[in-house]
mmCIF file of C-alpha atoms and ligand atoms in Angstrom:
data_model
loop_
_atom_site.group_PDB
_atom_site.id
_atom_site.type_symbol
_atom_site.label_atom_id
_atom_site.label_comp_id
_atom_site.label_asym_id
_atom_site.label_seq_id
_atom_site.Cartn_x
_atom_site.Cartn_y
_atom_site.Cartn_z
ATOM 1 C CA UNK A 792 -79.436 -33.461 -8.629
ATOM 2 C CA UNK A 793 -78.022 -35.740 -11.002
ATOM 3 C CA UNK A 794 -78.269 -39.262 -10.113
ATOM 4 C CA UNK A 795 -75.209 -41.892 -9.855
ATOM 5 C CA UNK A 796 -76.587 -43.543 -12.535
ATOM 6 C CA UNK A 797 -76.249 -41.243 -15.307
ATOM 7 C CA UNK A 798 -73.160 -40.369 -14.333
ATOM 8 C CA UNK A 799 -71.642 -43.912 -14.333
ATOM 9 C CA UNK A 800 -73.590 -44.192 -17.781
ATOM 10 C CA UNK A 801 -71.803 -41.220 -19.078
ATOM 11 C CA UNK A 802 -68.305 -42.161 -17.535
ATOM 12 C CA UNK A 803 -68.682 -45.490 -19.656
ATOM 13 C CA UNK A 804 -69.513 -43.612 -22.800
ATOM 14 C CA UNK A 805 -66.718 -41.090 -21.966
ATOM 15 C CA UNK A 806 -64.199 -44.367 -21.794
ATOM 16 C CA UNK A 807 -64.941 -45.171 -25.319
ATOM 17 C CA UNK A 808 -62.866 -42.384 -26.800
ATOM 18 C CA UNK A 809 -59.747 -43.103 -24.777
ATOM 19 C CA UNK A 810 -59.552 -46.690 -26.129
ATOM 20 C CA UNK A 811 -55.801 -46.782 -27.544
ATOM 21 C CA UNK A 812 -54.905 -43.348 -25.927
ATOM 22 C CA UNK A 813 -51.264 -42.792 -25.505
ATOM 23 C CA UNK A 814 -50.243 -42.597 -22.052
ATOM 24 C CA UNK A 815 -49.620 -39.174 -21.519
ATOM 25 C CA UNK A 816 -53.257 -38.918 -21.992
ATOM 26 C CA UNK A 817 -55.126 -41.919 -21.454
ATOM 27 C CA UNK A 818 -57.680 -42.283 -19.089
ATOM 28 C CA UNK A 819 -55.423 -42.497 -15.953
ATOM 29 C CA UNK A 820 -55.181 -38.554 -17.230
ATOM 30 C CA UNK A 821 -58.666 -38.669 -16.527
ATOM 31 C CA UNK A 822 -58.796 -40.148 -13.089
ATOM 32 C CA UNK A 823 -55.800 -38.299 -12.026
ATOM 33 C CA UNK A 824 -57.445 -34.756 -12.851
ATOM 34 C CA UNK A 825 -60.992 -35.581 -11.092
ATOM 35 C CA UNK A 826 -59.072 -36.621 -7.997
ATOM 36 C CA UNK A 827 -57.619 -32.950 -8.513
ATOM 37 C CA UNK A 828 -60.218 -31.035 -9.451
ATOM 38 C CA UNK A 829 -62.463 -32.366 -6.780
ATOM 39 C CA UNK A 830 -60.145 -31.714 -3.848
ATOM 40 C CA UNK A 831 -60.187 -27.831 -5.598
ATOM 41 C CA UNK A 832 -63.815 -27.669 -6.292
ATOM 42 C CA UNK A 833 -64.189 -28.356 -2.705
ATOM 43 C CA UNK A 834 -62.099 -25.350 -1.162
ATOM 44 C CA UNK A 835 -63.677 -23.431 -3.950
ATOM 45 C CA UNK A 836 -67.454 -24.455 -3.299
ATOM 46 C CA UNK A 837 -68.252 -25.856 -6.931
ATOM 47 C CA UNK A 838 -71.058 -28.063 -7.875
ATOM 48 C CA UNK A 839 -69.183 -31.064 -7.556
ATOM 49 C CA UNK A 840 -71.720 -33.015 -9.840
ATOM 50 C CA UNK A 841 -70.930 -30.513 -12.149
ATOM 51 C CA UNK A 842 -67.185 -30.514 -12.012
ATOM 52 C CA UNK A 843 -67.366 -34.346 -12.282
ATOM 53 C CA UNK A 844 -69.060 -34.366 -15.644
ATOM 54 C CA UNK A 845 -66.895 -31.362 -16.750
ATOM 55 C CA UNK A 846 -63.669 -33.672 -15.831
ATOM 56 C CA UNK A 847 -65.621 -36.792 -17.434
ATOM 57 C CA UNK A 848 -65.898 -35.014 -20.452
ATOM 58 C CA UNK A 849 -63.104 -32.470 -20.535
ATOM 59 C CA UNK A 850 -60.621 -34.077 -23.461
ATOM 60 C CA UNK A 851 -63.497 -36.515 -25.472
ATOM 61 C CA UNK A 852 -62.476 -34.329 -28.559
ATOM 62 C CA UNK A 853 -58.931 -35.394 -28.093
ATOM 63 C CA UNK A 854 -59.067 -38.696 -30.415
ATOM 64 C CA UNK A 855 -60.832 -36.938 -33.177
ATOM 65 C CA UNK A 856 -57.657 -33.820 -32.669
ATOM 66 C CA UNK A 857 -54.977 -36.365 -33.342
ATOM 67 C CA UNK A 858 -57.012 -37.925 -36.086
ATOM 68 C CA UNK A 859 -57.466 -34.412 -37.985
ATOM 69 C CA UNK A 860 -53.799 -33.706 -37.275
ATOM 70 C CA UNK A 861 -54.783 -30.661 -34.971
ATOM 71 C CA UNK A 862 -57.003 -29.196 -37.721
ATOM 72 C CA UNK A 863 -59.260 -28.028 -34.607
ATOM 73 C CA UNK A 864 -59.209 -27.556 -31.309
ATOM 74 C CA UNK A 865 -59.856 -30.604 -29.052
ATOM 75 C CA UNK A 866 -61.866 -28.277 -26.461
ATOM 76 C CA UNK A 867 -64.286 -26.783 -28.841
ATOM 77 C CA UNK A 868 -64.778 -30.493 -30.412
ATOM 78 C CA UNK A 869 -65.140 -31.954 -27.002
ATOM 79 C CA UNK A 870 -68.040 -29.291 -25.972
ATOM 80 C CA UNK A 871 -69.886 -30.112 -28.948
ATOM 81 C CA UNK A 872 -70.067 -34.115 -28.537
ATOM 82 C CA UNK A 873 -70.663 -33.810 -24.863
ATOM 83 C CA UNK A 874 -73.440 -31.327 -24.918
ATOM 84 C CA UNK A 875 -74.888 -33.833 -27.404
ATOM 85 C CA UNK A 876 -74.384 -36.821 -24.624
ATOM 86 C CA UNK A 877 -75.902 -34.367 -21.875
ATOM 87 C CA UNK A 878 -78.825 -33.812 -23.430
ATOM 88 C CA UNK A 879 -79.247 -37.409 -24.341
ATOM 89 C CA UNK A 880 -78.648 -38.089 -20.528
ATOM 90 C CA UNK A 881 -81.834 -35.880 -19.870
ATOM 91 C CA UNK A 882 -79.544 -33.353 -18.178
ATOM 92 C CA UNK A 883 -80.924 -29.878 -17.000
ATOM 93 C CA UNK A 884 -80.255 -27.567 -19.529
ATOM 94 C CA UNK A 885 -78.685 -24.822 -16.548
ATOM 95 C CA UNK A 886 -76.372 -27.594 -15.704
ATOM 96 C CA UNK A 887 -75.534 -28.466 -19.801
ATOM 97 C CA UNK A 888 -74.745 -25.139 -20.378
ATOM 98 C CA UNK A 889 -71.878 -24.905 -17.361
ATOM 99 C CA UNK A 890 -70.649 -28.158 -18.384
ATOM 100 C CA UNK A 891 -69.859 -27.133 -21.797
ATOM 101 C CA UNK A 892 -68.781 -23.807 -20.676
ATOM 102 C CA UNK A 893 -66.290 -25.883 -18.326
ATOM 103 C CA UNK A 894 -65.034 -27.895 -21.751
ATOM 104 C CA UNK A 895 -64.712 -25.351 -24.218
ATOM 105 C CA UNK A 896 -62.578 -23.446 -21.672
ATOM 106 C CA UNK A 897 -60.428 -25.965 -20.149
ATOM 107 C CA UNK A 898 -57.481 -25.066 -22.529
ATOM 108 C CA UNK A 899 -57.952 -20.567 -21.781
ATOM 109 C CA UNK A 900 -57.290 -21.054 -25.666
ATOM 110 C CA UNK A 901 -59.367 -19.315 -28.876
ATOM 111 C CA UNK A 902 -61.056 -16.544 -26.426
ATOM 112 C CA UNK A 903 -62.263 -18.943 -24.541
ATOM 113 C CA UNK A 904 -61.976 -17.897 -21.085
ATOM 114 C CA UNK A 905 -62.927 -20.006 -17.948
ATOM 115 C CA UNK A 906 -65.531 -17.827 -15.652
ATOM 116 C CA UNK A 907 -67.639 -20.472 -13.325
ATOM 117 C CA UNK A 908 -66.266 -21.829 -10.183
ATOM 118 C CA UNK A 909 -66.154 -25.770 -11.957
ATOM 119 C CA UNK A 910 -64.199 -24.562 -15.135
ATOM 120 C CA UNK A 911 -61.875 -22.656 -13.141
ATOM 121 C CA UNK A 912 -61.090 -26.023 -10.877
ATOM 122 C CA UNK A 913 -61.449 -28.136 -14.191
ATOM 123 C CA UNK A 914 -58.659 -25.459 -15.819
ATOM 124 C CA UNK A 915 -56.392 -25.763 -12.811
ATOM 125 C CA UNK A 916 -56.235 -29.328 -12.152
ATOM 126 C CA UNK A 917 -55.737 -30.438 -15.783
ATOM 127 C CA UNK A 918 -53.025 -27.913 -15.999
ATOM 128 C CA UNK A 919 -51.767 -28.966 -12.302
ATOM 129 C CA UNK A 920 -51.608 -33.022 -13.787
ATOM 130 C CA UNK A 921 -48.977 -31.401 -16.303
ATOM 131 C CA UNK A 922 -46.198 -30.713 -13.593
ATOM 132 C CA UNK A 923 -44.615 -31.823 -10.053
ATOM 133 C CA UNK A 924 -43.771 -35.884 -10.060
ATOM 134 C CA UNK A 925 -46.704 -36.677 -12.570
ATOM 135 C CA UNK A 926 -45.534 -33.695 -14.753
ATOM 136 C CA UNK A 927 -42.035 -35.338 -14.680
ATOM 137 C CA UNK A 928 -43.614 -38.845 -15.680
ATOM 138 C CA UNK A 929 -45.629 -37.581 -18.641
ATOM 139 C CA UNK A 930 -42.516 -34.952 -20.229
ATOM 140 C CA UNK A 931 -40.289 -38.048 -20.091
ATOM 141 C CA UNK A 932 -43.251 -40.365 -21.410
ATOM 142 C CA UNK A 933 -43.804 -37.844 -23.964
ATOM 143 C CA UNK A 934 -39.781 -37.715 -25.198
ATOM 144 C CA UNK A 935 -39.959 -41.248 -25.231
ATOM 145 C CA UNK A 936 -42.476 -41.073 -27.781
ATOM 146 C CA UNK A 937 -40.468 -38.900 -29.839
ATOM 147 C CA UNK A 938 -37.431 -39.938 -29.784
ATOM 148 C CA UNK A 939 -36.373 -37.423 -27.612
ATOM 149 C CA UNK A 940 -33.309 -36.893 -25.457
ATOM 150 C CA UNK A 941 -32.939 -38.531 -21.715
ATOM 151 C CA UNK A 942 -30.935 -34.845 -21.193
ATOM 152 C CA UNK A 943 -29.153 -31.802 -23.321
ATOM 153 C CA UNK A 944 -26.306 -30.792 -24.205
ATOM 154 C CA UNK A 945 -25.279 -27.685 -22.133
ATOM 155 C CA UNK A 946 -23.624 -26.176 -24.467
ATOM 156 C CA UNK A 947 -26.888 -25.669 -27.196
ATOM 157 C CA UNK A 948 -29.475 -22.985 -26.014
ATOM 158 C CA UNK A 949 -32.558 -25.123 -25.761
ATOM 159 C CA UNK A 950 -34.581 -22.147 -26.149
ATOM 160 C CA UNK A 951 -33.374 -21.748 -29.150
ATOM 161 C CA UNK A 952 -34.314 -25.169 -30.551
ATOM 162 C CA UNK A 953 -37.606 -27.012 -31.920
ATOM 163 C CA UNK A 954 -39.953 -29.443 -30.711
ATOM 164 C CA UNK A 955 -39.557 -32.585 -32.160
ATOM 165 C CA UNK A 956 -36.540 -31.602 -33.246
ATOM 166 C CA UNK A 957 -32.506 -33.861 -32.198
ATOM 167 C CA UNK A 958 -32.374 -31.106 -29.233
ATOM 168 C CA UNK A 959 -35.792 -31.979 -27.739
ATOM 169 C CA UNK A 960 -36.090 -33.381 -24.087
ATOM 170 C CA UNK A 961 -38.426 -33.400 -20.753
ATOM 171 C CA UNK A 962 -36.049 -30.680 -19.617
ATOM 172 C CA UNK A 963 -36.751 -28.527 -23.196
ATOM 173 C CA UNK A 964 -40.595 -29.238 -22.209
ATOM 174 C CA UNK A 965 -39.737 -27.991 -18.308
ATOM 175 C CA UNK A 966 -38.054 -25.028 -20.103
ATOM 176 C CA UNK A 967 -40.351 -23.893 -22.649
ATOM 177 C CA UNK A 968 -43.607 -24.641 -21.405
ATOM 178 C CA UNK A 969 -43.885 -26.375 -18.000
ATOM 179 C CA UNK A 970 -41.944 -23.863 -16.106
ATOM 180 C CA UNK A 971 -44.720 -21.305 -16.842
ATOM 181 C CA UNK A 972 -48.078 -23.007 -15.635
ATOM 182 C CA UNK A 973 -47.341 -22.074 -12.145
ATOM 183 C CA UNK A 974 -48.319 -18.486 -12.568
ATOM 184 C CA UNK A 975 -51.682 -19.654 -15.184
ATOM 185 C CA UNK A 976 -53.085 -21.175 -11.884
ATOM 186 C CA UNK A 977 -56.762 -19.571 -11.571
ATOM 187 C CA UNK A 978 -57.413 -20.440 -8.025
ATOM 188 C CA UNK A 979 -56.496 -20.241 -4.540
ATOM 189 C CA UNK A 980 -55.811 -23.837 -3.929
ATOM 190 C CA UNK A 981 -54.840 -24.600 -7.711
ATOM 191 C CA UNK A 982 -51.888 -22.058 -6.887
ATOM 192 C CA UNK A 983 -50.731 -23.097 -3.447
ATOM 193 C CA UNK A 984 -50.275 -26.596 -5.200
ATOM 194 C CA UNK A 985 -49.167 -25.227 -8.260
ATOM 195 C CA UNK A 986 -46.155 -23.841 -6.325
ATOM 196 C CA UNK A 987 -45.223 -27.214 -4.620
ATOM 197 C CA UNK A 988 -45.228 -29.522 -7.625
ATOM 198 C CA UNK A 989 -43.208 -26.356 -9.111
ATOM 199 C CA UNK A 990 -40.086 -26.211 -6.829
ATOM 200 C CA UNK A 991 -40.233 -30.060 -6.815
ATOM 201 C CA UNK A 992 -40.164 -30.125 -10.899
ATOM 202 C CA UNK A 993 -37.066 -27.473 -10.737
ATOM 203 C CA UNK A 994 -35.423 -29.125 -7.759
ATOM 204 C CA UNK A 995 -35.614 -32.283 -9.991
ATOM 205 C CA UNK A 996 -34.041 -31.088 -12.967
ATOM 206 C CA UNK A 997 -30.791 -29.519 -11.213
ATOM 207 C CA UNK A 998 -30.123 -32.973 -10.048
ATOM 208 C CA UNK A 999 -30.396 -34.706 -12.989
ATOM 209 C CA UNK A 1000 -27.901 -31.782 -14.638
ATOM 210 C CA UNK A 1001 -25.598 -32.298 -11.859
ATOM 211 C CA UNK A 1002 -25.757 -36.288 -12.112
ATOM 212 C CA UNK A 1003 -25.258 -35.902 -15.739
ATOM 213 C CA UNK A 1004 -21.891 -33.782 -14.791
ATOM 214 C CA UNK A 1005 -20.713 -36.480 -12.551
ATOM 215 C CA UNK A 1006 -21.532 -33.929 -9.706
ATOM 216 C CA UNK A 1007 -23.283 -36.014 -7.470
HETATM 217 FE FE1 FE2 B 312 -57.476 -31.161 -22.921
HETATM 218 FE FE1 FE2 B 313 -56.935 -32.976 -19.948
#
């Protein structure tokens, strides 16, 4: 059992690295993914306390990612600093050791490969908060940022152009990469709303094209 205590001492230690965190990954990112993974970790029957401090946690190595220019991976940085803040926190060691596991696997990247019940809901939900309505918020965010396009030219293959790059939009992001996380989904649940905020992210994007045309 780990008390409410230490976990609302952790949370405020975990808020410290999101100070000045763009919005597509601030700490509403945060709040939004618990909310998430909870309601999966539920279904699923995960340690819930577990899952929390996983989510807490999950992206502390983010700030340090950005700062190095992506020199390393924000999930294996994470791991380490938070295992460090468990075990300051007096947490079991059982418990430390899922935690991390649940960090250093929330991005499936490097071999890392999620295999508890918690980093499978942890993996899902933070990859869920990437599509449906919030998905469409944070690609258009996200182009904001860089200058991208409100929509593309129909006429250039966007799969053919760069990120960053004059052709680069929310819809490039749908194309490329959001389109996809549907079938990544680990879990039951994780997949059933996977699917929804799916169809609702496609269904979104043929309107705009068909506003853009002066269809509708
Ligand atoms: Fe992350
Ligand atoms: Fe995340």
């Amino acid at each position: 059992m780990i008390s409410r205590r230490t976990v609302n001492k952790i949370e405020k230690e975990a808020r410290t690295y999101f100070l000045k965190a763009f919005s597509c990954h601030d700490w509403s990112h945060i709040e939004r993914v618990e909310k998430l993974a909870l309601h999966i970790g539920k279904k699923e029957k995960a340690n819930l306390e577990i899952l929390k401090l996983a989510v807490i946690l999950h992206d502390i190595g983010r700030k340090e990612e950005m700062e190095s220019k992506g020199a390393f991976c924000h999930a294996e940085k994470g791991a380490e600093i938070a295992e460090k803040i468990l075990r300051r926190n007096k947490i079991e060691e059982d418990d430390i050791q899922n935690i991390v596991h649940c960090i250093i696997t929330h991005r499936f990247r490097n071999n890392h490969i999620p295999n508890t019940i918690e980093a499978k809901a942890l993996y899902d939900a933070d990859k869920i908060d990437s599509i449906g309505a919030v998905g469409i918020g944070r690609a258009f965010l996200f182009a904001g940022k860089i200058g991208a396009k409100l929509h593309n030219n129909k006429k250039i293959d966007i799969r053919k152009t760069e990120a960053y790059s004059e052709e680069d939009s929310a819809y490039r992001e749908f194309i490329v990469k959001l389109s996809k996380i549907k079938d990544k989904i680990l879990t039951r649940e994780g997949k059933k709303l996977a699917k929804i905020r799916h169809n609702f992210m496609a269904e979104y994007f043929k309107i705009l094209q068909q506003e853009v045309d002066g269809k509708r």
